[in-house]
Amino acid sequence: MSGAHDMAVLNFAHPGKGRKRAQSTPKGRQVDPVARAEILALLGDGSRERDHLIEHLHLIQDRYHQISAAHLAALADEMKLAFAEVFETATFYAHFDVVKEGDPAIPPLTIRVCDSLSCMMAGGEALLGALKAGVGPGVRVVRAPCVGRCDSAPAVEVGHHFIDHADAAKVYAAIAAKDTHPHLPATIDYDAYVAAGGYQLLRRLREGTLSDETVLDTLDKAGLRGLGGAGFPAGRKWRSVRGEPGPRLMAINGDEGEPGTFKDRYYLESDPHRFLEGMLIGAHIVEAEAVYIYLRDEYPAARDILLREMARLPAGGPEIILRRGAGAYICGEESSLLESLEGKRGLPRHKPPFPYQVGLFGTPTLINNVETVWWVRDIIEKGATWWSSHGRNGRQGLRTFSVSGRVRQPGIKVTPAGVTIRELIDEFCGGMAEGHTFRAYLPGGASGGILPAAMDDIPLDFGTLEKYGCFIGSAAVVVLSHKDDLKAAALNLMRFFEDESCGQCTPCRSGTEKAVKLMERDVWDKALLGELADVMRDASICGLGQAAPNPLVCVMKYFPEEFA
């Protein structure tokens, strides 16, 4: 060893000898005192548990219109979490504007312009460009994925106020008037709901005059299925959770982010107590100690309505916790939803175990969609025969379709299960829009595939579309006409999946990105795209990557004229 190296070793081993040690300083990111005070003021006496992290990030975003590194560090310190944990969670969600050190501040007002398929068809892209060029200082204009207002496209969100059938003049007027808060629609409130017989069913159940087994038997006989997309029999799911050892929890999936879907928003805004009563009936059956409602952040009016109406519920029953999503489509997948409820990134879990076995906080958890529990009261009061008496073409029950695109009367359509697209358009939507000829349709939202108008006699229901490479999913129907470019429509949908991929698995993360690049070419390499679609379907962890190729494959299969 050299003498210099000997001395370095000596000084390290014997700090009291040799050169004088430099004064030590704290390691890691230091918490700014001002930021700490601001975080303490925001959090107040709220919980510091990990599952509140996303709620606390919302507090910062709402107050400061952005989230600085200083605030992240102060929040991490207060919640006893690593800065990296807080940073990775905040940057995972689209509605958190994390400003890194040295970056310019975010303007105080953000305008989000939906660019998903229905809004694209209604001129959303041109509106986005016009607004970017026309707004003044202090305003930021960004593109946004589906915001659940497809029937009134194009949709624009100014702050938290949505403008339907938006144009530049309406947006400028909202900015000038500082109209940035949600507008609450007319709602059946607690008094009106109770006056019409509401909560009597729940009361009977809690008193024991209506048995749990009667409720379960009725749901089984009616054949009510999960209406969020999976279609799993509701009664069987309740029995499965009920059969697991307690404690148990319940989670409501109100994160409908599928482009074309807006039915849950309609039910929550118009008749929230029918949803709440069905939810509480489910919680009673499985003996859930608490119910977590996960509501997508794009539904601020529904959130305000739920907070107002939940406060009026009589005492008793499980605790009800309302949580905000933060702009992540993947959190509509049930295990991603659970991760988000626990304050983490919404990455899908590997299965098994399934949520009914190991769910929220490691406990057996009943997960239902908003619409599924919304129908519970009607089915139990009117009977299984009433529900199953509806239907066409050999199907049973009722279906709620979210219809948008080239029809005269888009919107929510409650129809017999098994209607065909032709019946849906002609009988429930007033026919095709003026000047448009029916050419194609999406039977189940962005991931449900695209079928030609010639295939207009297929019953729209669970199990009827799969052999064609499609599915009904959440029953989001988008109607296209002879004036629409189907390759452009498929590209729009694939860009959505590219943006919304959580990035956990390579087949989805890289597959959607590669598919977009291939689909942007003037000439599609159909063989390569088909091979890529097979890999994504076979190897992706969750339904996002598995279903993302459906529109692409359908266009190549059913519309050869696009490639002539």
XYZ file of C-alpha atoms in Angstrom:
564
model
C 0.000 0.000 0.000
C 1.089 3.553 -0.574
C 1.558 5.853 2.364
C -1.320 8.077 1.269
C -3.652 5.101 1.204
C -2.391 3.984 4.632
C -3.208 7.390 6.039
C -6.715 7.299 4.496
C -7.348 3.950 6.132
C -5.959 5.212 9.399
C -8.174 8.274 9.352
C -11.263 6.177 8.582
C -10.555 3.631 11.279
C -9.472 6.168 13.891
C -11.392 9.404 13.326
C -9.685 10.996 16.294
C -6.256 10.761 14.672
C -4.772 12.260 11.578
C -6.759 14.856 9.606
C -9.718 16.508 11.240
C -13.095 15.067 10.119
C -15.436 17.299 8.153
C -18.616 18.214 9.989
C -21.362 15.683 9.202
C -24.575 16.800 7.521
C -27.956 15.066 7.306
C -28.306 12.752 4.321
C -31.234 12.567 1.931
C -33.814 15.173 0.908
C -34.399 17.818 3.544
C -37.907 19.004 4.377
C -38.565 22.668 3.741
C -40.116 24.280 6.864
C -42.646 26.267 4.820
C -43.743 23.187 2.898
C -44.023 21.244 6.152
C -46.306 23.912 7.633
C -48.477 23.904 4.520
C -48.807 20.109 4.569
C -49.711 20.114 8.256
C -52.392 22.733 7.587
C -53.850 20.654 4.735
C -53.836 17.344 6.592
C -55.077 18.697 9.927
C -56.018 15.772 12.141
C -56.551 13.440 9.160
C -55.069 9.969 9.128
C -51.411 9.482 8.269
C -51.912 5.839 7.271
C -50.586 4.758 3.860
C -54.032 4.195 2.335
C -54.748 7.945 2.659
C -51.807 8.921 0.447
C -53.807 9.542 -2.726
C -56.446 11.515 -0.823
C -53.679 13.713 0.610
C -52.161 14.207 -2.836
C -55.584 15.407 -3.981
C -55.568 17.969 -1.157
C -52.275 19.385 -2.408
C -53.371 19.351 -6.059
C -56.691 21.040 -5.264
C -55.071 23.742 -3.137
C -51.991 24.565 -5.218
C -53.030 23.277 -8.708
C -49.772 21.330 -8.778
C -47.589 19.204 -6.497
C -44.070 20.435 -5.859
C -41.075 18.345 -4.833
C -41.013 20.261 -1.544
C -44.613 19.282 -0.794
C -43.906 15.648 -1.718
C -40.945 15.585 0.657
C -42.978 17.132 3.471
C -45.871 14.721 2.888
C -43.510 11.735 2.833
C -41.944 12.831 6.091
C -45.305 13.401 7.780
C -46.649 10.010 6.641
C -43.376 8.221 7.525
C -42.938 7.035 3.950
C -39.914 7.072 1.682
C -39.857 10.001 -0.720
C -39.533 7.516 -3.610
C -42.801 5.802 -2.596
C -44.695 9.075 -2.578
C -43.085 10.287 -5.799
C -43.799 7.098 -7.751
C -47.429 7.118 -6.615
C -47.978 10.781 -7.462
C -46.415 10.472 -10.917
C -48.425 7.347 -11.764
C -51.755 9.223 -11.863
C -52.590 11.681 -14.652
C -54.475 14.143 -12.459
C -51.500 14.883 -10.231
C -49.297 17.577 -11.780
C -45.930 16.886 -10.180
C -43.486 19.743 -10.718
C -39.873 18.684 -10.470
C -37.181 21.015 -9.172
C -36.312 23.574 -11.812
C -39.481 23.039 -13.867
C -41.825 25.985 -14.506
C -44.967 26.231 -12.398
C -48.250 24.838 -13.730
C -50.819 27.545 -14.636
C -53.607 27.835 -12.055
C -56.370 26.760 -14.460
C -56.300 23.565 -16.523
C -58.645 22.854 -19.416
C -58.967 19.215 -20.435
C -60.283 18.435 -23.921
C -61.457 14.868 -24.450
C -59.890 13.266 -27.508
C -61.333 9.757 -27.244
C -63.283 8.275 -30.135
C -66.739 9.870 -29.724
C -65.223 13.290 -29.077
C -62.779 12.867 -31.957
C -65.739 12.135 -34.234
C -67.423 15.313 -32.989
C -64.442 17.577 -33.712
C -62.502 17.301 -30.456
C -59.080 17.416 -32.115
C -59.823 20.666 -33.924
C -61.232 22.170 -30.732
C -58.099 21.166 -28.823
C -55.923 22.947 -31.366
C -58.100 26.075 -31.365
C -58.070 26.334 -27.577
C -54.315 25.841 -27.333
C -53.867 28.725 -29.743
C -56.527 30.962 -28.229
C -56.369 30.886 -24.434
C -54.536 33.554 -22.532
C -51.932 33.423 -19.762
C -52.671 31.490 -16.601
C -54.490 28.747 -18.509
C -53.190 25.357 -19.598
C -54.914 23.272 -22.284
C -54.268 19.522 -22.371
C -55.767 16.508 -24.100
C -57.647 14.058 -21.910
C -58.891 10.495 -22.307
C -62.606 9.704 -22.111
C -64.344 11.753 -19.416
C -67.654 9.883 -19.483
C -69.727 12.367 -21.478
C -69.640 10.652 -24.869
C -73.300 11.388 -25.601
C -72.624 15.131 -25.482
C -69.359 15.183 -27.415
C -67.115 17.037 -27.673
C -66.620 17.413 -23.924
C -64.333 19.917 -22.230
C -63.515 20.265 -18.535
C -62.728 23.776 -17.292
C -61.304 23.262 -13.825
C -63.942 20.847 -12.531
C -66.837 22.156 -14.641
C -67.759 20.134 -17.705
C -69.038 21.749 -20.873
C -71.182 19.521 -23.094
C -71.264 19.962 -26.882
C -68.350 22.296 -26.301
C -67.007 24.905 -28.642
C -64.378 27.594 -28.178
C -66.944 30.287 -27.345
C -68.456 28.233 -24.509
C -65.012 27.542 -23.076
C -63.933 31.178 -23.231
C -67.181 32.200 -21.538
C -66.579 29.732 -18.704
C -63.042 31.060 -18.244
C -64.252 34.663 -18.161
C -66.976 33.831 -15.639
C -64.538 31.740 -13.544
C -67.065 28.927 -13.868
C -64.768 26.119 -12.748
C -66.875 24.152 -10.256
C -69.096 21.148 -11.026
C -72.748 21.786 -11.848
C -75.011 19.410 -9.935
C -77.928 17.956 -11.929
C -81.408 17.267 -10.541
C -81.224 14.295 -8.200
C -83.636 12.072 -6.258
C -82.491 13.048 -2.776
C -82.857 11.165 0.497
C -86.321 12.507 1.374
C -87.758 11.755 -2.062
C -86.214 8.299 -2.099
C -87.549 7.376 1.346
C -90.992 8.753 0.474
C -91.087 6.330 -2.467
C -90.319 3.318 -0.273
C -86.565 3.548 -0.203
C -84.536 1.724 2.468
C -87.500 -0.398 3.567
C -85.837 -3.435 2.017
C -82.605 -2.748 3.901
C -84.541 -2.202 7.138
C -86.298 -5.589 6.754
C -82.992 -7.278 6.098
C -81.384 -5.779 9.183
C -84.407 -6.604 11.341
C -84.439 -10.197 10.136
C -87.883 -10.169 8.509
C -86.146 -10.706 5.176
C -83.527 -13.439 5.213
C -80.089 -13.303 3.641
C -80.792 -16.568 1.847
C -83.944 -15.121 0.244
C -81.913 -12.259 -1.176
C -79.207 -14.575 -2.499
C -81.741 -16.995 -3.939
C -83.542 -14.165 -5.747
C -80.321 -12.882 -7.293
C -79.402 -16.416 -8.385
C -82.771 -17.029 -10.011
C -82.796 -13.636 -11.710
C -79.358 -14.246 -13.139
C -78.046 -10.762 -12.309
C -74.485 -10.508 -13.559
C -71.696 -8.047 -12.939
C -72.411 -5.076 -15.190
C -68.973 -3.516 -15.129
C -67.802 -5.785 -17.926
C -66.856 -9.188 -16.540
C -70.423 -10.477 -16.224
C -69.764 -12.760 -13.246
C -73.006 -13.893 -11.523
C -73.654 -11.480 -8.652
C -75.275 -13.977 -6.302
C -72.421 -16.440 -6.689
C -69.862 -13.727 -5.975
C -71.708 -12.678 -2.801
C -71.817 -16.304 -1.657
C -68.090 -16.729 -2.335
C -67.145 -13.741 -0.189
C -69.626 -14.741 2.498
C -67.983 -18.165 2.670
C -64.544 -16.736 3.480
C -63.474 -16.172 7.102
C -63.864 -12.618 8.381
C -63.217 -9.805 8.713
C -64.540 -8.868 5.273
C -64.759 -5.651 3.278
C -66.661 -4.372 0.249
C -65.396 -2.175 -2.567
C -67.462 -0.437 -5.233
C -65.856 0.006 -8.628
C -67.010 3.419 -9.818
C -64.013 3.953 -12.083
C -65.693 3.479 -15.452
C -63.017 4.785 -17.779
C -63.836 2.718 -20.861
C -64.227 5.128 -23.818
C -67.910 5.230 -24.661
C -69.151 4.418 -21.141
C -71.120 6.796 -18.924
C -73.910 4.704 -17.371
C -72.533 4.707 -13.818
C -72.327 8.502 -13.846
C -75.963 8.664 -14.937
C -77.157 6.392 -12.113
C -75.068 8.121 -9.447
C -76.192 11.584 -10.469
C -79.886 10.793 -10.956
C -80.777 8.192 -8.292
C -77.847 7.772 -5.877
C -79.826 6.201 -3.024
C -80.920 3.259 -5.145
C -77.225 2.588 -5.594
C -76.478 3.158 -1.904
C -79.265 0.850 -0.748
C -78.145 -1.942 -3.073
C -74.584 -1.460 -1.891
C -75.611 -1.639 1.787
C -77.658 -4.779 1.104
C -74.554 -6.412 -0.362
C -72.465 -5.261 2.591
C -75.026 -6.739 5.010
C -75.080 -10.085 3.203
C -71.297 -10.527 3.348
C -71.037 -8.845 6.769
C -68.579 -6.237 5.500
C -67.128 -4.074 8.245
C -66.596 -1.166 5.841
C -67.435 -0.215 2.259
C -65.006 1.690 0.040
C -66.465 3.521 -2.958
C -63.781 4.179 -5.571
C -65.082 6.948 -7.839
C -63.264 8.213 -10.894
C -61.998 11.772 -10.546
C -63.757 12.788 -13.772
C -67.082 12.649 -11.897
C -66.888 15.610 -9.487
C -70.656 16.216 -9.567
C -71.339 12.595 -8.605
C -68.805 12.935 -5.811
C -70.487 16.050 -4.402
C -73.894 14.375 -4.613
C -72.672 11.238 -2.833
C -71.009 13.221 -0.057
C -74.189 15.223 0.479
C -76.543 12.235 0.413
C -74.325 9.861 2.407
C -74.307 12.407 5.226
C -78.092 12.021 5.461
C -78.092 8.259 5.901
C -79.315 7.105 9.314
C -76.759 5.738 11.752
C -75.936 2.048 11.710
C -74.418 -0.332 9.231
C -70.844 -0.399 7.953
C -68.602 2.609 7.634
C -68.748 4.092 4.117
C -65.539 5.616 2.743
C -65.586 7.566 -0.541
C -62.254 7.675 -2.345
C -61.262 9.611 -5.455
C -59.480 8.056 -8.361
C -56.848 10.198 -10.020
C -57.021 9.644 -13.752
C -55.873 6.054 -14.338
C -57.996 3.812 -16.575
C -56.181 0.732 -15.301
C -57.799 1.228 -11.883
C -61.057 -0.019 -13.357
C -59.411 -3.463 -13.222
C -60.428 -4.862 -9.839
C -57.012 -5.684 -8.417
C -55.569 -2.351 -9.616
C -58.488 -0.665 -7.883
C -57.535 -2.403 -4.632
C -53.925 -1.266 -4.968
C -55.090 2.317 -5.496
C -57.408 2.141 -2.488
C -54.374 1.121 -0.455
C -52.598 4.306 -1.558
C -50.321 2.746 -4.162
C -49.812 2.776 -7.909
C -52.650 0.970 -9.665
C -50.685 -2.045 -10.831
C -52.705 -5.234 -11.427
C -52.084 -8.087 -9.033
C -51.313 -11.601 -10.154
C -54.145 -14.080 -9.583
C -54.744 -16.302 -7.692
C -55.449 -15.442 -4.951
C -58.595 -13.659 -6.062
C -60.021 -10.582 -4.329
C -62.836 -12.567 -2.742
C -60.085 -14.494 -0.932
C -57.352 -11.901 -0.435
C -58.568 -8.434 -1.335
C -58.364 -4.993 0.226
C -55.783 -4.883 3.040
C -55.435 -8.650 2.663
C -59.044 -9.395 3.639
C -61.811 -11.136 1.649
C -63.442 -8.373 -0.369
C -66.690 -8.137 -2.324
C -66.156 -5.968 -5.415
C -69.201 -4.804 -7.364
C -69.790 -2.292 -10.117
C -72.087 0.702 -9.502
C -74.829 -0.482 -11.854
C -74.809 -4.039 -10.528
C -75.878 -2.987 -7.031
C -78.165 -0.275 -8.445
C -80.516 -3.029 -9.734
C -80.565 -5.033 -6.489
C -83.549 -3.286 -4.906
C -85.754 -3.638 -7.990
C -84.909 -7.316 -8.416
C -85.595 -8.236 -4.784
C -88.806 -6.170 -4.540
C -90.235 -7.199 -7.905
C -88.837 -10.714 -7.964
C -86.567 -12.800 -10.143
C -89.406 -13.454 -12.590
C -89.794 -9.725 -13.243
C -86.114 -9.391 -14.172
C -85.991 -12.520 -16.304
C -89.261 -11.589 -18.075
C -87.313 -8.943 -19.994
C -85.199 -9.926 -22.916
C -85.085 -10.649 -26.612
C -83.499 -13.201 -28.877
C -83.278 -15.803 -26.143
C -81.656 -13.539 -23.552
C -82.958 -12.478 -20.118
C -82.853 -9.299 -18.040
C -82.297 -5.624 -18.737
C -79.214 -3.883 -20.097
C -78.107 -0.284 -19.806
C -76.400 0.857 -22.990
C -74.266 3.991 -23.199
C -74.784 5.020 -26.819
C -72.778 7.668 -28.663
C -71.647 8.423 -32.169
C -73.701 8.843 -35.337
C -77.233 8.420 -33.989
C -80.017 10.967 -33.635
C -80.552 10.425 -29.926
C -77.411 9.323 -28.080
C -77.519 8.731 -24.326
C -78.464 6.107 -21.754
C -80.793 3.423 -23.142
C -82.326 0.788 -20.852
C -83.376 -2.081 -23.106
C -84.228 -5.772 -22.943
C -81.095 -7.896 -22.868
C -80.280 -9.308 -26.272
C -81.348 -6.430 -28.492
C -79.387 -6.188 -31.722
C -77.526 -3.083 -32.824
C -80.178 -2.478 -35.473
C -82.956 -2.614 -32.864
C -80.945 -0.360 -30.556
C -80.430 2.268 -33.238
C -83.922 2.201 -34.729
C -86.087 1.702 -31.624
C -84.119 3.465 -28.900
C -81.926 6.040 -30.638
C -84.258 7.504 -33.266
C -82.256 6.076 -36.157
C -78.996 7.273 -37.665
C -78.032 10.937 -37.552
C -79.032 13.047 -40.534
C -76.750 12.436 -43.491
C -75.063 9.370 -42.025
C -75.316 5.770 -43.180
C -74.639 3.012 -40.679
C -71.259 1.391 -41.364
C -69.762 -0.030 -38.136
C -70.162 -0.188 -34.386
C -68.296 -0.823 -31.168
C -70.469 -3.189 -29.088
C -68.434 -2.914 -25.892
C -66.389 0.269 -25.773
C -62.765 0.710 -26.785
C -61.738 -2.838 -25.902
C -64.859 -4.590 -27.217
C -63.881 -4.669 -30.887
C -65.491 -3.208 -34.040
C -68.087 -4.955 -36.186
C -69.520 -4.054 -39.605
C -73.108 -2.936 -40.147
C -73.738 -6.162 -42.065
C -73.434 -8.007 -38.718
C -76.421 -6.163 -37.264
C -78.416 -9.168 -36.062
C -76.167 -10.377 -33.199
C -77.845 -10.182 -29.761
C -75.866 -7.723 -27.655
C -75.265 -9.631 -24.457
C -72.737 -11.673 -22.511
C -71.434 -14.645 -24.438
C -72.872 -13.719 -27.840
C -70.001 -11.687 -29.300
C -66.883 -13.555 -28.235
C -66.797 -15.847 -31.276
C -66.517 -12.735 -33.445
C -63.531 -11.403 -31.467
C -65.669 -8.923 -29.534
C -67.537 -8.651 -26.238
C -70.230 -6.477 -24.674
C -68.159 -5.404 -21.672
C -69.840 -2.449 -20.013
C -72.306 -2.091 -22.926
C -70.741 1.046 -24.374
C -71.907 1.290 -27.979
C -70.297 3.730 -30.403
C -71.938 3.943 -33.834
C -69.849 4.886 -36.883
C -70.996 5.896 -40.346
C -69.773 5.922 -43.914
C -68.098 9.260 -43.180
C -65.764 7.796 -40.532
C -62.252 6.510 -41.156
C -62.118 3.110 -39.431
C -58.333 2.875 -39.467
C -58.201 6.266 -37.777
C -60.780 5.079 -35.250
C -58.703 1.986 -34.429
C -55.588 4.143 -34.114
C -57.389 6.494 -31.733
C -58.309 3.527 -29.538
C -54.788 2.081 -29.582
C -53.328 5.463 -28.598
C -55.687 5.422 -25.647
C -54.399 2.029 -24.542
C -50.799 3.162 -25.029
C -51.417 6.135 -22.738
C -53.270 4.083 -20.139
C -51.000 1.046 -19.951
C -49.658 0.865 -16.396
C -46.287 -0.283 -17.743
C -45.953 -3.293 -15.462
C -45.712 -5.936 -18.206
C -43.729 -5.732 -21.439
C -46.355 -7.203 -23.811
C -48.778 -4.384 -23.002
C -46.312 -1.554 -22.396
C -44.213 -2.149 -25.500
C -46.961 -3.791 -27.528
C -49.312 -0.822 -27.499
C -46.453 1.551 -28.300
C -45.267 -0.572 -31.209
C -48.828 -1.022 -32.487
C -49.377 2.742 -32.568
C -46.214 3.265 -34.606
C -47.195 0.554 -37.078
C -50.764 1.871 -37.367
C -49.541 5.415 -38.029
C -48.015 4.251 -41.304
C -49.913 4.789 -44.532
C -49.705 1.063 -45.265
C -50.286 -1.357 -42.390
C -48.107 -4.444 -42.076
C -51.044 -6.742 -41.332
C -48.919 -9.823 -40.705
C -46.708 -8.059 -38.169
C -49.680 -6.389 -36.481
C -51.447 -9.748 -36.236
C -48.387 -11.354 -34.646
C -48.084 -8.465 -32.196
C -51.759 -8.763 -31.277
C -51.317 -12.475 -30.517
C -48.423 -11.784 -28.171
C -50.332 -9.052 -26.338
C -53.383 -11.271 -25.884
C -51.404 -14.290 -24.716
C -48.833 -12.674 -22.429
C -50.296 -9.487 -20.881
C -50.999 -9.638 -17.160
C -54.463 -8.065 -17.210
C -57.388 -7.318 -19.472
C -56.014 -4.014 -20.759
C -53.210 -5.580 -22.767
C -55.249 -8.659 -23.594
C -58.131 -6.655 -25.096
C -56.251 -3.675 -26.566
C -55.722 -5.405 -29.955
C -59.432 -6.176 -30.461
C -60.323 -3.057 -32.525
C -57.158 -3.424 -34.584
C -57.779 -7.091 -35.359
C -61.454 -6.429 -36.167
C -60.648 -3.694 -38.665
C -58.192 -5.967 -40.459
C -60.661 -8.888 -40.423
C -64.013 -7.282 -41.187
C -63.118 -4.251 -43.316
C -60.874 -5.452 -46.180
C -61.887 -2.430 -48.224
C -59.738 -0.306 -45.924
C -56.658 -2.084 -47.277
C -57.551 -2.281 -50.964
